Amino acid sequence: MKHRIRRDQWKQGWGWFRPFGEVGREKPRADFAVSVPEGEVYPLRGPSQSIVSMTPVRRLFILGFLGAFLAVTVLAQTSQNIPDVTAITLEDLMDLQVTSVSKRAQKLADAAAAIFVITQDDIRRSGASSIPEALRFVPGLEVARIDENKWAIGSRGFNGRFDNKLLVLIDGRSVYTPLFSGVYWNVQDVMLEDVDRIEVIRGPGATLWGDNAVDGVINIITKPAKLTQGAMVTVEAGTEERTAESARYGGKVGDNIYYRAYTKYSDWEPSLGPTGANASDGWHALRGGFRVDSTPSRADSLTIQGDLYRSNFGETLTVPSLSAPYSRTFPNAGKYSGGNILGHWNHAFSRSSTSLQVYYDDTNTADNSLFTDHEAVYDIDFQHDLHLGESQDFVWGLGYRSIQDTNGSSFTVSLQPNHSRLNQYSGFVQDEVSLFDKRLRVTLGSKFEHNDFTGFEVEPNVRFVGILSKNQSVWAAISRAVRTPALTEEGLQLNEVVVPPGAPPFFSPLPVIESIFGSRQFRSEDLLAYEVGYRVQATSTFSADIATFYNSYTNLRSAEPGTPFVEANPVPTDVVVPFVASNKMGGKTYGAELFGDWRVIPKWRLLASYSYLQMGIRKNSDSLDPTADNPDGASPRHQWYVRSSLDLPMHLEQDLTVRYVDRLSSLNIPSYYSLDAQLGWKPIAHLELSVGGQNLLNKRHVEFIPEFINTIPTRVARTFRGTITWRFE
């Protein structure tokens, strides 16, 4: 069997420094790179079906589902005594308070950034059962499911399972791991009914949030305990998520203390691989948590919250071997477990306020046959907001983070040293000044950080907001952001593939291991971003948001060939061909993101989004990285969706979403359309019922190819589900 190694997956945008690496890869990714036992074939495009090409039974089932869906709508529209279930108005949306842009409350319409807010109503009506599913509605965000328990989520390019340029927070707690500067999406979960909103910034947010907030910030904000009083039980069953149950109870102690506690369990059945075989990627997760909010005085508020979780997952894995046939494929199992606790205190003065946040986060990862890791994070953050007059607001803050990481290695993946302690110190200042009777707001600020990898980093920005009229504004920003090295980029050895003795391209008498190595000379990746946006509420029923960007990247990651060497341990003796982490890539990206919101009638809302992305990433002239330029084939150039939300009589709600995602050329994944539908009914005040389906117009489609941990990719299937939610005192 011919072995080839895809070094273009190691450079920037493909994220080749991953905790588990892309192991045992034998074929190029463009040819559906999955290492399998010799003689087996995994075609990328299987029997993808449209509504026309389905069998009569399947066609009848789908048409029956949609017919019943529409019939309920018609019957509901003939009813009298229509209740007033009109959703939030456009004016309310423009006045929606956000905190992620300036670390203080401000109107969304006044934010000098490309920010999008997913409300609780959006989550509920979308039928999303996880945070990644809810994020599909954000313009400019790339969301792709790899298999039942893995996701690739990125912003403005460079998408991958372990995207390292996107910062994710849950109630102010950063959930990125320094192991690879990314996020374990199958670990990050909350009780979706308790989410107040999800604020998503596309573009740099490093001035306030620090390193890794390069291409975006996702801030998940849950409701105060006061708004989740009483009990709630939710039960869901479906064709893919076999069962999901959650329960929450909220109460109060005295007049100033509110609390809630919750538990959540979900069980997903294994999906099918490209040949129709079981991919062994089922998983189940159990988590629970609490939140306590107290207001001991009019000037003080205190929040304490925490979570515990445990998850078991599966996959079909291929790893390299020094004995014939030099790789093996098998069902693999893994698990995540951990917990966190957070305390947040606010104190208000007459013209200023202070806040102090402290949290501890503990994560255990065990991907059997590959890697184990234990990570403990201690974080403290202080912030002081000063209102210096009617036209000036000043905010500054200090932060400290300590990370302890201990890991276990395998033949495939090793990390040295196996125990690390990292310290990070930071501070920021930001000044916002209003000019010309508050028609122009100018914001200047910078983050100052010191980390154990690259030392001192400065991340400044300047932002402008111009109020053109009562209903329209324009904004612009120039920002610098850095992505600091991860542990794997300094100490990793990833044995990616073993070339048998005598096989091309080496024709060596010994087995040849093609390996990826970290380097202590690896530096931070840099971004200089230019953004311009425009918001308008054209009429009382229509608003639009346009954001454009031009990004210039330097010091991006490359894989430079090193000097081959012979190693006698492990047995048998072999030759190692190394590729070493370096910073010899750079380039430009640019694009636009459009979003429109139209209230056709008071009870019918249409939302539409279109995103365009163009990438031009090139190796430096002194780079010897043997791979091709432009890692843009893992991010779609075009994306759009149209969503219809209709409030019907008889307490019914109907939601339909059509999505389009452009092809991923370097992954050999074709473009696809998806139709999702949900019908909700609230027969009494405390009971909600819903039925829904996803991917209704095609049986299965691939959204992403597993990267660097060589598991069998799976197709996203057509699914149906039903949900019951009961609230009571």
XYZ file of C-alpha atoms in Angstrom:
729
model
C 0.000 0.000 0.000
C 1.304 3.417 -0.892
C 1.674 5.726 2.096
C 1.462 9.501 1.730
C 1.554 12.157 4.427
C -0.546 15.322 4.169
C 1.784 17.989 5.546
C -0.589 20.728 4.438
C -2.742 19.636 7.354
C 0.042 20.569 9.763
C 0.299 24.197 8.764
C -1.918 27.029 9.853
C -5.618 26.574 9.369
C -5.408 22.802 9.618
C -4.143 22.796 13.201
C -1.676 19.967 12.986
C -0.574 20.434 16.561
C -3.447 18.665 18.193
C -3.444 16.729 21.424
C -4.121 13.499 19.644
C -2.674 14.197 16.230
C -3.765 12.839 12.915
C -2.511 9.351 13.299
C -1.792 6.627 10.834
C -2.884 8.673 7.827
C -2.134 6.828 4.632
C -3.943 8.762 1.917
C -4.274 12.445 1.111
C -7.224 14.172 2.626
C -8.479 15.268 -0.743
C -8.935 11.594 -1.504
C -10.948 11.070 1.673
C -8.056 10.474 3.960
C -9.046 7.637 6.209
C -6.578 4.881 6.903
C -8.314 1.522 6.707
C -7.213 -2.045 6.419
C -5.865 -2.820 2.971
C -8.530 -3.777 0.490
C -11.308 -1.655 2.007
C -12.590 1.421 0.223
C -14.370 4.396 1.764
C -15.982 6.519 -0.956
C -16.787 10.080 0.025
C -20.028 10.454 -1.837
C -22.430 7.716 -1.020
C -26.117 7.481 -1.892
C -26.978 11.082 -1.014
C -30.709 11.315 -1.682
C -32.952 14.162 -2.622
C -36.712 14.095 -2.208
C -36.953 13.008 -5.839
C -34.539 10.090 -5.604
C -35.967 8.541 -2.423
C -37.803 5.276 -2.373
C -41.624 5.603 -2.469
C -41.945 4.690 1.211
C -39.368 7.238 2.320
C -40.795 9.893 0.021
C -44.262 9.225 1.424
C -42.949 9.502 4.982
C -41.195 12.824 4.402
C -44.088 14.298 2.443
C -46.453 13.073 5.138
C -44.410 14.767 7.819
C -44.314 18.050 5.924
C -47.982 17.689 4.996
C -49.000 17.231 8.607
C -46.765 20.159 9.492
C -48.566 22.420 7.032
C -52.000 21.025 7.850
C -51.620 22.006 11.477
C -50.706 25.496 10.285
C -53.827 25.768 8.124
C -56.101 24.486 10.876
C -54.533 26.860 13.357
C -54.988 29.816 11.050
C -58.730 29.165 10.823
C -59.143 29.485 14.566
C -60.579 32.636 16.135
C -59.560 34.396 19.332
C -55.944 34.625 18.223
C -53.690 35.068 21.267
C -51.033 37.775 21.293
C -47.799 35.818 21.111
C -45.838 38.417 19.170
C -42.125 38.115 19.823
C -39.675 40.837 20.740
C -39.883 43.918 18.492
C -37.112 45.168 16.221
C -36.670 48.213 18.438
C -36.181 45.904 21.416
C -33.607 43.899 19.488
C -31.605 46.997 18.580
C -31.743 48.077 22.253
C -30.692 44.613 23.470
C -27.918 44.921 26.070
C -24.620 43.171 25.295
C -21.439 42.984 27.362
C -18.872 41.116 25.252
C -17.651 44.083 23.174
C -16.657 46.497 25.948
C -16.983 44.385 29.141
C -19.877 46.584 30.225
C -23.533 46.765 29.274
C -24.280 48.655 26.054
C -26.924 48.578 23.335
C -26.267 46.151 20.504
C -26.845 48.982 18.013
C -24.003 50.966 19.625
C -21.410 48.179 19.585
C -18.315 48.850 17.460
C -17.896 45.207 16.465
C -19.490 42.498 14.349
C -21.645 41.082 17.136
C -24.616 38.732 16.857
C -26.905 37.688 19.706
C -28.722 34.352 19.953
C -31.585 34.808 22.399
C -33.289 32.160 24.519
C -36.285 32.360 22.198
C -34.003 31.669 19.208
C -32.591 28.579 20.926
C -35.994 27.262 21.984
C -37.616 27.690 18.588
C -34.646 26.328 16.631
C -34.914 22.922 18.282
C -31.165 22.947 19.010
C -30.124 20.300 21.508
C -26.528 21.516 21.915
C -24.521 24.728 21.816
C -22.913 23.935 18.414
C -26.351 23.440 16.840
C -27.477 26.834 18.137
C -24.340 28.471 16.707
C -25.313 27.518 13.150
C -27.401 30.715 12.976
C -24.463 33.108 13.463
C -23.360 34.905 10.260
C -19.709 34.272 9.455
C -19.387 31.337 11.844
C -18.438 27.955 10.378
C -20.134 25.072 12.178
C -19.649 21.508 10.946
C -20.295 18.208 12.645
C -17.544 15.607 12.293
C -19.313 12.684 13.951
C -21.791 12.181 16.778
C -19.462 13.632 19.419
C -17.084 15.970 17.558
C -17.515 19.415 15.967
C -15.426 21.818 13.918
C -16.280 25.453 14.721
C -14.383 28.492 13.477
C -14.843 32.154 12.635
C -13.744 33.778 9.381
C -11.653 30.853 8.208
C -9.153 28.333 9.594
C -11.905 25.953 10.654
C -11.081 22.679 12.348
C -12.003 20.496 15.267
C -9.380 22.230 17.404
C -9.675 25.755 16.029
C -7.083 27.796 17.925
C -8.234 31.339 17.142
C -11.671 31.324 18.774
C -12.167 32.172 22.442
C -15.181 30.617 24.184
C -16.535 31.717 27.573
C -19.363 30.439 29.759
C -20.492 33.086 32.251
C -17.078 34.730 31.983
C -15.125 31.485 32.446
C -12.725 30.768 29.578
C -13.046 27.162 28.422
C -10.158 26.977 25.971
C -7.417 24.476 26.796
C -3.712 25.445 26.571
C -3.013 21.936 25.359
C -3.888 23.002 21.798
C -5.395 26.506 22.315
C -8.842 25.225 21.346
C -12.120 23.963 22.795
C -13.476 20.488 23.522
C -16.996 21.102 22.183
C -18.345 17.771 23.422
C -17.391 18.839 26.970
C -18.864 22.350 26.908
C -22.549 22.081 27.666
C -25.171 23.798 29.763
C -28.874 23.389 30.317
C -30.054 25.244 27.220
C -33.289 26.359 28.883
C -31.167 28.338 31.371
C -29.215 30.241 28.688
C -30.168 33.904 28.598
C -28.258 34.664 25.392
C -25.150 33.789 23.423
C -23.121 36.791 22.285
C -20.831 36.081 19.338
C -18.168 38.522 18.153
C -16.690 37.799 14.731
C -13.255 39.371 14.625
C -10.633 40.196 17.258
C -11.588 40.662 20.886
C -8.090 40.478 22.329
C -7.953 43.993 23.807
C -10.394 42.941 26.519
C -10.320 39.149 26.451
C -6.649 38.473 25.682
C -4.775 35.964 23.567
C -6.667 33.447 21.455
C -9.517 35.949 20.939
C -8.133 36.339 17.414
C -10.952 35.619 14.982
C -13.865 35.633 17.383
C -15.337 35.420 20.880
C -18.319 33.270 21.908
C -19.766 34.327 25.256
C -22.491 32.042 26.670
C -24.453 33.864 29.383
C -26.921 32.026 31.601
C -29.927 33.496 33.383
C -29.805 34.788 36.949
C -31.260 32.334 39.458
C -34.113 34.772 40.121
C -35.422 34.117 36.593
C -35.405 30.320 36.954
C -37.656 29.836 39.953
C -39.815 26.750 40.336
C -39.280 23.332 38.794
C -38.838 22.239 35.200
C -38.516 18.804 33.613
C -37.659 18.207 29.952
C -37.762 14.853 28.167
C -36.629 14.389 24.576
C -36.488 11.314 22.352
C -35.482 10.952 18.736
C -33.964 8.882 15.984
C -30.414 10.076 16.653
C -30.370 11.398 20.194
C -32.068 8.394 21.709
C -32.979 10.151 24.895
C -32.238 13.362 26.745
C -33.633 14.307 30.129
C -33.020 17.360 32.240
C -34.469 18.704 35.458
C -33.995 21.975 37.293
C -35.354 23.492 40.483
C -35.024 27.096 41.608
C -35.954 28.678 44.914
C -35.118 31.504 47.290
C -33.888 31.990 50.849
C -35.167 35.155 52.440
C -35.560 38.198 50.239
C -32.059 38.459 48.805
C -30.812 34.961 47.953
C -31.954 32.988 44.910
C -30.670 29.591 43.839
C -31.126 26.821 41.288
C -29.777 23.313 40.753
C -29.971 21.161 37.635
C -29.074 17.795 36.188
C -28.912 16.713 32.563
C -28.400 13.381 30.793
C -28.168 12.624 27.070
C -27.537 9.451 25.088
C -26.634 9.451 21.380
C -26.645 6.294 19.325
C -23.725 5.453 16.993
C -23.971 6.760 13.450
C -22.957 5.129 10.194
C -19.626 5.429 8.443
C -19.143 5.984 4.705
C -19.775 2.332 3.852
C -22.865 2.090 6.028
C -21.063 0.269 8.838
C -21.409 1.212 12.481
C -18.887 3.981 13.242
C -18.881 3.213 16.994
C -19.188 6.937 17.737
C -22.089 6.861 20.170
C -21.755 8.747 23.414
C -23.565 9.633 26.574
C -23.054 12.412 29.095
C -24.240 13.233 32.592
C -23.791 16.625 34.221
C -25.205 18.690 37.035
C -24.679 22.064 38.588
C -25.942 24.926 40.706
C -26.069 28.723 40.898
C -26.647 31.016 43.874
C -27.218 34.778 43.475
C -27.202 37.096 46.461
C -27.663 40.846 46.923
C -26.511 41.483 50.504
C -26.877 45.239 49.943
C -28.094 47.635 47.277
C -24.501 48.158 46.141
C -23.322 44.549 46.199
C -24.159 41.381 44.310
C -22.548 37.968 44.620
C -22.786 34.889 42.398
C -21.439 31.415 43.125
C -21.943 28.635 40.592
C -20.432 25.306 39.638
C -20.772 22.188 37.478
C -19.741 18.533 37.487
C -19.777 16.323 34.387
C -18.818 12.933 33.040
C -18.987 11.749 29.435
C -18.097 8.533 27.599
C -17.617 8.530 23.843
C -16.611 6.186 21.050
C -14.891 6.340 17.667
C -13.314 4.104 15.061
C -9.615 4.894 15.155
C -6.566 4.155 12.997
C -3.072 4.347 14.538
C 0.375 3.635 13.061
C 2.418 0.594 14.054
C 6.035 -0.565 13.623
C 4.893 -4.077 12.728
C 3.098 -5.214 9.587
C 0.690 -4.058 8.251
C 2.074 -0.859 9.910
C -1.327 0.466 10.977
C -4.409 -0.882 12.704
C -8.051 0.207 12.792
C -10.343 -0.562 15.739
C -13.238 0.799 17.831
C -11.784 3.117 20.438
C -13.347 4.500 23.611
C -12.647 7.585 25.653
C -14.061 9.692 28.435
C -14.114 13.215 29.816
C -14.778 14.212 33.394
C -14.308 17.270 35.506
C -15.889 20.219 37.207
C -15.637 23.907 37.860
C -16.617 26.462 40.471
C -16.853 30.230 39.985
C -17.412 33.203 42.257
C -18.281 36.699 41.007
C -18.680 39.833 43.141
C -19.874 43.272 41.988
C -19.841 46.502 43.981
C -21.366 49.756 42.736
C -20.174 53.205 43.760
C -21.828 56.487 42.862
C -19.932 56.925 39.567
C -18.022 53.669 39.203
C -18.177 49.960 39.881
C -15.788 47.114 40.569
C -15.969 43.378 39.970
C -13.893 40.440 41.092
C -14.151 36.984 39.535
C -12.355 33.841 40.694
C -12.768 30.331 39.309
C -11.225 26.887 39.342
C -11.623 24.451 36.444
C -10.570 20.787 36.477
C -10.633 18.614 33.339
C -9.665 14.970 32.827
C -9.316 13.559 29.311
C -8.684 9.926 28.434
C -8.651 8.975 24.762
C -7.713 5.327 25.089
C -4.793 4.145 22.930
C -3.734 7.754 22.347
C -3.429 10.187 25.216
C -4.468 11.090 28.744
C -4.440 14.560 30.225
C -5.319 16.264 33.502
C -5.621 20.026 33.529
C -6.225 22.341 36.489
C -6.856 26.049 35.920
C -6.910 28.793 38.569
C -8.053 32.200 37.359
C -8.621 35.577 39.007
C -9.847 38.718 37.274
C -10.443 42.235 38.623
C -12.172 45.072 36.765
C -12.886 48.722 37.595
C -15.352 50.809 35.545
C -15.339 54.591 35.924
C -17.944 56.982 34.558
C -15.877 60.159 34.124
C -18.702 62.335 32.880
C -21.509 62.351 30.394
C -19.070 61.780 27.535
C -16.380 59.442 28.867
C -16.213 55.909 30.286
C -12.946 54.340 31.387
C -12.363 50.714 32.345
C -9.227 48.913 33.470
C -8.477 45.494 34.865
C -5.891 42.978 36.036
C -5.801 39.212 35.699
C -3.781 36.150 36.675
C -4.086 32.584 35.456
C -2.213 29.484 36.593
C -2.444 26.226 34.646
C -1.119 22.838 35.709
C -1.094 20.088 33.095
C -0.127 16.425 33.475
C -0.358 14.015 30.558
C 0.287 10.408 29.606
C 1.718 9.355 26.249
C 1.496 6.521 23.752
C 3.555 5.412 20.746
C 1.453 7.724 18.594
C 1.359 10.863 20.743
C 3.819 12.090 23.364
C 4.334 15.440 25.041
C 7.432 16.563 26.894
C 7.641 17.514 29.644
C 4.706 15.434 30.815
C 4.021 17.907 33.605
C 3.850 21.665 33.057
C 2.909 24.711 35.068
C 2.105 27.913 33.198
C 1.566 31.383 34.607
C -0.030 34.269 32.788
C -0.308 37.864 33.991
C -2.439 40.446 32.228
C -3.856 43.934 32.424
C -5.986 46.080 30.155
C -7.142 49.669 29.799
C -9.908 51.046 27.603
C -11.251 54.572 27.250
C -14.458 55.465 25.404
C -15.111 59.115 24.551
C -18.272 60.554 22.979
C -17.948 63.538 20.655
C -20.256 65.846 18.703
C -23.224 65.490 21.011
C -22.637 61.698 21.257
C -22.912 61.207 17.487
C -19.363 59.849 17.383
C -17.853 57.473 19.943
C -14.145 56.653 19.913
C -12.721 53.739 21.889
C -9.006 53.260 22.519
C -7.574 50.399 24.499
C -4.970 47.692 24.824
C -4.315 44.393 26.536
C -0.891 43.757 28.096
C 0.028 40.140 28.817
C 2.991 38.098 29.910
C 3.045 34.355 29.240
C 5.650 31.634 29.739
C 5.922 30.890 25.988
C 6.719 34.218 24.313
C 6.981 36.705 27.163
C 5.341 40.115 26.833
C 2.504 40.726 24.331
C 0.598 43.937 23.506
C -2.817 43.835 21.801
C -4.196 47.337 21.087
C -7.272 48.456 19.175
C -9.138 51.579 18.159
C -12.877 51.550 17.408
C -15.324 54.138 16.105
C -19.115 54.295 16.083
C -20.888 57.028 14.129
C -24.590 57.643 14.685
C -25.876 58.690 11.263
C -29.486 58.983 12.397
C -31.837 57.578 14.997
C -32.085 54.322 13.060
C -28.667 53.816 11.481
C -25.031 53.710 12.496
C -21.642 52.881 11.014
C -18.649 51.477 12.855
C -14.992 50.735 12.131
C -12.131 49.084 13.994
C -8.404 48.410 13.700
C -7.105 45.696 16.037
C -4.048 43.594 16.760
C -4.426 40.132 18.244
C -2.049 37.266 18.947
C -2.456 33.542 19.273
C 0.113 32.348 21.796
C 1.724 28.900 21.467
C 0.083 25.815 22.897
C 1.805 23.120 24.926
C 1.782 20.817 21.907
C 3.577 23.395 19.785
C 6.552 23.275 22.135
C 6.797 19.660 23.260
C 4.809 17.420 20.920
C 6.013 14.350 19.074
C 3.275 12.984 16.852
C 4.059 9.795 14.921
C 1.678 10.275 12.073
C 2.412 7.419 9.696
C 4.814 4.489 9.353
C 6.151 3.764 5.860
C 7.020 0.042 5.493
C 10.625 -1.012 4.692
C 11.408 -0.697 1.002
C 8.273 1.338 0.231
C 8.307 4.668 -1.600
C 9.161 7.442 -1.270
C 12.065 6.456 1.037
C 12.914 2.856 -0.060
C 14.572 2.440 3.326
C 15.569 -0.999 4.668
C 14.036 0.131 7.984
C 10.523 1.323 8.793
C 10.246 5.106 8.427
C 8.161 7.159 10.856
C 7.007 10.521 9.580
C 6.707 12.598 12.757
C 5.714 16.103 13.784
C 7.723 17.878 16.481
C 7.136 20.970 18.540
C 9.757 23.653 18.951
C 10.720 26.022 21.744
C 11.451 28.619 19.058
C 7.800 28.751 18.029
C 6.424 32.303 18.356
C 2.975 33.837 18.645
C 0.873 34.148 15.513
C -0.110 37.748 14.726
C -3.221 39.335 13.252
C -3.815 42.923 12.169
C -7.524 43.300 11.425
C -9.477 46.058 9.677
C -13.277 46.035 10.023
C -16.138 48.234 8.843
C -19.839 47.682 9.569
C -23.241 49.273 9.051
C -26.526 48.795 10.919
C -29.891 50.168 9.896
C -33.468 49.823 10.996
C -34.935 50.789 7.647
C -38.553 50.546 8.770
C -40.421 49.515 11.877
C -40.456 45.969 10.457
C -37.058 45.559 8.757
C -33.459 45.859 9.966
C -30.128 44.916 8.434
C -26.570 44.408 9.663
C -23.522 44.366 7.363
C -19.953 43.620 8.478
C -16.837 43.545 6.278
C -13.270 42.656 7.210
C -9.714 42.491 5.909
C -7.245 40.449 7.980
C -3.466 40.357 7.652
C -1.754 37.375 9.312
C 1.968 36.917 9.992
C 4.008 34.231 11.762
C 1.462 31.557 10.971
C 2.415 27.988 11.685
C 4.347 25.961 9.147
C 5.986 22.520 9.214
C 9.658 22.713 8.291
C 11.573 19.504 7.458
C 14.315 18.496 9.870
C 17.242 16.081 9.689
C 16.243 12.382 9.699
C 17.679 10.237 12.477
C 17.723 6.584 13.571
C 16.099 5.500 16.828
C 16.443 2.095 18.469
C 13.659 2.541 21.015
C 10.937 1.448 20.575
C 11.889 -1.829 18.936
C 12.382 -2.452 16.045
C 14.950 0.100 14.956
C 13.447 2.730 12.686
C 14.205 5.985 10.894
C 12.394 9.167 11.971
C 11.718 11.887 9.394
C 10.822 14.999 11.435
C 8.784 18.072 10.530
C 9.252 20.871 13.040
C 6.917 23.692 14.048
C 7.904 27.091 12.729
C 6.356 30.475 11.857
C 6.964 30.776 8.122
C 3.507 31.453 6.738
C 1.321 34.505 6.352
C -1.338 36.046 4.183
C -4.631 37.869 3.889
C -8.286 37.031 4.280
C -11.281 39.200 3.554
C -15.027 38.843 3.426
C -18.480 40.145 4.255
C -21.371 39.034 6.486
C -24.961 40.176 5.977
C -27.981 39.663 8.199
C -31.572 40.804 7.729
C -34.620 40.660 10.023
C -38.074 41.292 8.538
C -41.349 41.227 10.476
C -43.636 40.428 7.556
C -46.634 40.660 9.846
C -46.633 40.915 13.637
C -46.715 37.148 14.016
C -44.402 36.173 11.132
C -40.683 36.821 11.209
C -38.204 36.107 8.402
C -34.466 36.084 9.077
C -31.764 35.696 6.439
C -27.976 35.640 6.462
C -25.236 35.461 3.833
C -21.481 35.137 4.455
C -18.587 35.389 1.992
C -14.982 34.438 2.745
C -11.837 34.654 0.609
C -8.488 33.410 1.905
C -4.980 33.877 0.527
C -2.413 32.217 2.795
C 1.141 31.687 1.504
C 4.428 30.273 2.733
C 7.279 32.700 3.286
C 10.093 32.702 0.730
C 12.458 30.983 3.180
C 10.018 28.200 4.077
C 10.807 24.620 3.076
C 7.366 23.362 4.074
C 6.620 20.942 1.205
C 2.864 21.476 1.237
C 0.692 23.613 -0.985
C -0.352 27.161 -0.092
C -3.800 28.370 0.910
C -5.467 26.249 3.586
C -8.836 27.748 2.671
C -10.371 24.510 1.466
C -11.574 23.625 4.974
C -13.795 26.737 5.191
C -16.792 27.404 2.923
C -16.560 30.440 0.658
C -20.330 30.949 0.647
C -22.912 30.277 3.369
C -26.508 31.396 3.715
C -29.730 30.561 5.484
C -33.351 31.694 5.523
C -35.435 31.120 8.623
C -39.182 31.541 9.045
C -40.741 31.862 12.517
C -44.527 31.969 12.590
C -46.708 32.418 15.669
C -50.008 30.646 15.093
C -53.363 30.521 16.860
C -54.082 27.722 19.313
C -50.730 28.501 20.994
C -48.768 26.952 18.106
C -45.345 27.962 16.771
C -43.906 26.927 13.415
C -40.260 27.303 12.436
C -38.592 26.391 9.141
C -34.917 26.874 8.251
C -33.194 26.338 4.911
C -29.374 26.399 5.026
C -26.694 26.262 2.339
C -23.001 25.538 2.902
C -20.502 25.751 0.056
C -18.145 22.919 -0.810
C -14.918 22.292 1.085
C -12.573 21.731 -1.816
C -9.512 20.440 0.019
C -11.631 17.947 1.962
C -13.495 16.760 -1.141
C -16.804 17.590 0.556
C -19.553 18.830 -1.766
C -21.893 21.701 -0.973
C -25.189 20.831 0.664
C -28.638 22.177 1.503
C -30.453 21.400 4.728
C -34.088 21.853 5.713
C -34.999 21.877 9.413
C -38.548 22.161 10.758
C -40.132 22.421 14.185
C -43.699 22.706 15.426
C -44.293 23.723 19.019
C -47.523 23.746 21.032
C -48.299 25.148 24.455
C -51.725 23.703 25.362
C -51.569 25.028 28.928
C -49.392 27.570 30.671
C -46.958 25.053 32.198
C -46.669 22.500 29.385
C -44.815 22.727 26.057
C -44.744 20.061 23.346
C -42.684 20.090 20.158
C -41.853 17.833 17.226
C -39.177 18.508 14.681
C -36.917 17.174 12.000
C -33.481 18.068 10.669
C -31.810 17.469 7.323
C -35.207 16.602 5.836
C -34.359 16.873 2.127
C -31.409 14.479 1.992
C -30.759 11.251 3.775
C -27.150 11.852 4.822
C -24.313 14.251 4.045
C -20.742 14.755 5.189
C -19.926 18.102 6.822
C -16.263 17.707 7.786
C -13.415 15.201 7.688
C -11.796 14.216 10.998
C -8.474 15.984 11.331
C -5.352 14.563 12.778
C -7.017 12.043 14.938
C -7.710 9.525 12.215
C -11.261 8.428 12.948
C -13.864 7.308 10.451
C -15.979 10.305 9.440
C -19.722 9.970 9.583
C -22.611 11.481 7.689
C -25.152 13.799 9.261
C -28.422 11.903 9.020
C -32.041 12.910 8.614
C -33.428 12.943 12.132
C -36.732 13.377 13.968
C -37.387 14.125 17.606
C -40.074 15.008 20.089
C -39.773 17.088 23.272
C -41.956 17.594 26.339
C -41.236 20.414 28.808
C -43.209 20.761 32.034
C -42.851 23.705 34.397
C -44.429 23.844 37.810
C -44.069 25.683 41.089
